[in-house]
Coordinates of N, CA and C in Angstrom, one line a residue:
M15 N -29.8 7.4 30.2 CA -28.7 8.5 30.2 C -29.1 9.8 31.0
K16 N -30.3 10.1 30.5 CA -30.8 11.3 31.2 C -30.9 11.1 32.7
L17 N -31.7 10.1 33.2 CA -31.7 9.8 34.7 C -30.4 10.0 35.3
I18 N -29.3 9.5 35.0 CA -28.1 9.4 35.7 C -27.6 11.0 35.7
Q19 N -28.0 11.6 34.7 CA -27.4 13.2 34.6 C -28.4 13.9 35.6
R20 N -29.7 13.6 35.7 CA -30.5 14.1 36.5 C -30.1 14.1 38.0
L21 N -29.8 12.7 38.3 CA -29.1 12.3 39.7 C -27.9 13.0 40.0
K22 N -27.0 13.2 39.1 CA -25.6 13.8 39.5 C -26.0 15.3 39.7
V23 N -27.0 15.9 39.0 CA -27.4 17.3 39.3 C -28.0 17.6 40.5
A24 N -28.9 16.4 41.0 CA -29.6 16.5 42.3 C -28.6 16.1 43.4
V25 N -27.8 14.9 43.2 CA -27.1 14.6 44.5 C -25.8 15.2 44.9
I26 N -25.0 15.8 43.7 CA -23.8 16.3 44.0 C -24.0 17.6 44.7
P27 N -24.9 18.5 44.4 CA -25.1 19.5 45.3 C -25.3 19.4 46.7
V28 N -26.4 18.6 47.0 CA -26.8 18.2 48.5 C -25.5 17.5 49.2
L29 N -24.9 16.6 48.3 CA -23.6 15.9 49.1 C -22.4 17.1 49.6
T30 N -22.3 18.2 48.6 CA -21.2 19.2 48.9 C -21.8 20.0 50.0
V31 N -23.2 20.5 50.2 CA -23.7 21.1 51.2 C -23.5 20.3 52.5
L32 N -23.9 19.2 52.5 CA -23.7 18.2 53.6 C -22.4 18.0 54.3
S33 N -21.3 17.9 53.2 CA -19.8 18.0 53.7 C -19.5 19.4 54.2
L34 N -20.0 20.3 53.8 CA -19.4 21.7 54.1 C -19.9 21.9 55.4
L35 N -21.2 21.7 55.8 CA -21.7 21.8 57.0 C -21.3 20.8 58.1
S36 N -20.9 19.8 57.7 CA -20.0 18.9 58.8 C -18.7 19.4 59.2
A37 N -18.2 19.9 58.1 CA -16.5 20.3 58.0 C -16.7 21.5 59.0
S38 N -17.7 22.4 58.8 CA -17.7 23.7 59.6 C -17.7 23.4 61.1
N39 N -18.3 22.2 61.6 CA -18.3 21.9 62.9 C -17.2 21.3 63.2
K40 N -16.4 20.9 62.7 CA -15.2 20.1 62.9 C -13.8 21.1 62.9
A41 N -13.8 21.9 62.1 CA -13.0 22.8 61.8 C -12.6 24.0 62.9
L42 N -12.6 23.6 64.2 CA -12.1 24.6 65.3 C -10.8 24.7 65.5
A43 N -10.5 26.0 65.8 CA -9.0 26.4 65.7 C -8.8 26.9 67.3
D44 N -7.5 27.0 67.6 CA -7.2 27.5 68.9 C -6.4 29.0 68.7
Y45 N -6.7 29.6 69.7 CA -6.2 31.1 69.4 C -5.2 31.4 70.6
L46 N -4.2 32.3 70.6 CA -3.1 32.7 71.4 C -4.1 33.8 72.0
T47 N -4.4 33.5 73.4 CA -4.9 34.5 74.2 C -4.0 35.3 74.9
S48 N -3.2 34.9 75.4 CA -2.2 35.6 76.1 C -0.8 35.0 76.2
Q49 N 0.3 35.9 76.4 CA 1.6 35.1 76.6 C 2.4 36.3 77.4
G50 N 3.4 35.5 78.1 CA 4.4 36.3 78.9 C 5.6 35.4 79.6
S51 N 6.1 36.0 80.6 CA 7.2 35.2 81.1 C 7.2 35.7 82.5
G52 N 8.0 34.8 83.4 CA 8.1 35.1 84.8 C 9.3 34.1 85.2
G53 N 10.1 34.8 85.9 CA 11.1 33.9 86.5 C 12.0 33.2 85.5
D54 N 12.2 31.9 85.8 CA 12.8 31.1 84.5 C 11.9 30.6 83.5
Y55 N 10.6 31.0 83.3 CA 9.7 30.3 82.6 C 8.9 31.3 81.4
R56 N 8.5 30.8 80.5 CA 7.8 31.5 79.5 C 6.2 30.7 79.5
Y57 N 5.1 31.5 79.1 CA 4.0 30.9 78.8 C 3.2 31.3 77.8
E58 N 2.2 30.5 77.4 CA 1.2 31.0 76.4 C -0.1 30.4 76.8
L59 N -1.2 31.2 76.8 CA -2.4 30.8 77.1 C -3.2 30.6 75.8
W60 N -3.9 29.4 75.5 CA -4.5 29.4 74.2 C -5.9 29.1 74.6
S61 N -6.8 29.4 73.7 CA -8.2 29.0 73.9 C -8.9 28.5 72.7
S62 N -10.0 27.8 72.8 CA -10.8 27.4 71.4 C -11.4 28.2 70.7
D63 N -12.2 28.2 69.7 CA -13.1 29.0 69.1 C -14.2 29.5 69.9
D64 N -14.8 28.5 70.6 CA -15.7 28.8 71.4 C -15.6 29.2 72.9
N65 N -14.4 29.1 73.3 CA -14.0 29.5 74.6 C -14.3 28.4 75.6
S66 N -14.7 27.2 75.0 CA -15.0 26.3 76.0 C -13.9 25.6 76.7
H67 N -12.7 25.5 76.0 CA -11.3 25.0 76.5 C -10.1 25.9 76.3
Y68 N -9.4 26.0 77.6 CA -8.1 26.7 77.4 C -6.9 26.0 77.7
Y69 N -5.7 26.2 77.4 CA -4.7 25.3 77.4 C -3.6 26.4 77.9
L70 N -2.7 25.7 78.7 CA -1.6 26.8 79.0 C -0.3 26.0 78.7
K71 N 0.5 26.6 78.0 CA 1.8 26.1 77.3 C 2.8 26.7 78.2
V72 N 3.9 25.9 79.0 CA 4.7 26.5 79.8 C 6.0 25.9 79.4
W73 N 7.2 26.7 79.2 CA 8.6 26.0 78.9 C 9.6 26.9 79.6
S74 N 10.7 26.5 79.8 CA 11.9 27.1 80.0 C 12.1 28.6 79.2
S75 N 12.8 29.5 80.0 CA 13.0 30.8 79.2 C 14.3 30.3 78.4
Q76 N 15.0 29.6 78.8 CA 16.2 29.3 78.0 C 16.1 28.5 77.0
A77 N 14.8 27.7 76.6 CA 14.6 27.0 75.5 C 13.8 27.8 74.5
S78 N 14.2 27.4 73.1 CA 13.4 28.1 72.1 C 12.0 28.1 72.1
Q79 N 11.4 29.1 71.5 CA 9.9 29.2 71.6 C 9.2 28.1 70.8
N80 N 10.0 27.8 69.7 CA 9.5 26.7 68.7 C 10.1 25.1 69.3
S81 N 10.6 25.1 70.5 CA 11.0 24.0 71.0 C 9.9 23.0 71.4
D82 N 10.1 21.9 71.3 CA 9.1 20.8 71.8 C 9.2 20.6 73.4
A83 N 10.2 21.2 73.9 CA 10.4 21.0 75.2 C 9.3 21.8 76.1
Y84 N 8.1 21.5 76.1 CA 7.1 22.3 77.0 C 6.2 21.4 77.6
S85 N 5.5 21.9 78.4 CA 4.5 21.3 79.3 C 2.9 22.0 79.0
T86 N 2.0 21.3 78.9 CA 0.7 21.8 78.5 C -0.3 21.2 79.4
T87 N -1.2 21.9 80.0 CA -2.2 21.5 80.8 C -3.6 22.1 80.2
K88 N -4.5 21.5 80.6 CA -6.0 21.7 80.2 C -6.6 22.6 81.2

């Protein structure tokens, strides 16, 4: 019985630390870098946490900003 308790005390913290470390590498977010409009279109420029990826989101100025009718490029 004491062996199982010792294993729990030793293994659970190690697994917790490993899962937190792996989750921090995968939890990248995108940030709104710039937004504006011109002519009949609006745009948003998004970047990743490490600025290695950028996305340009463009849609008609008559469409709702929350609309799914937009075009995205990498």
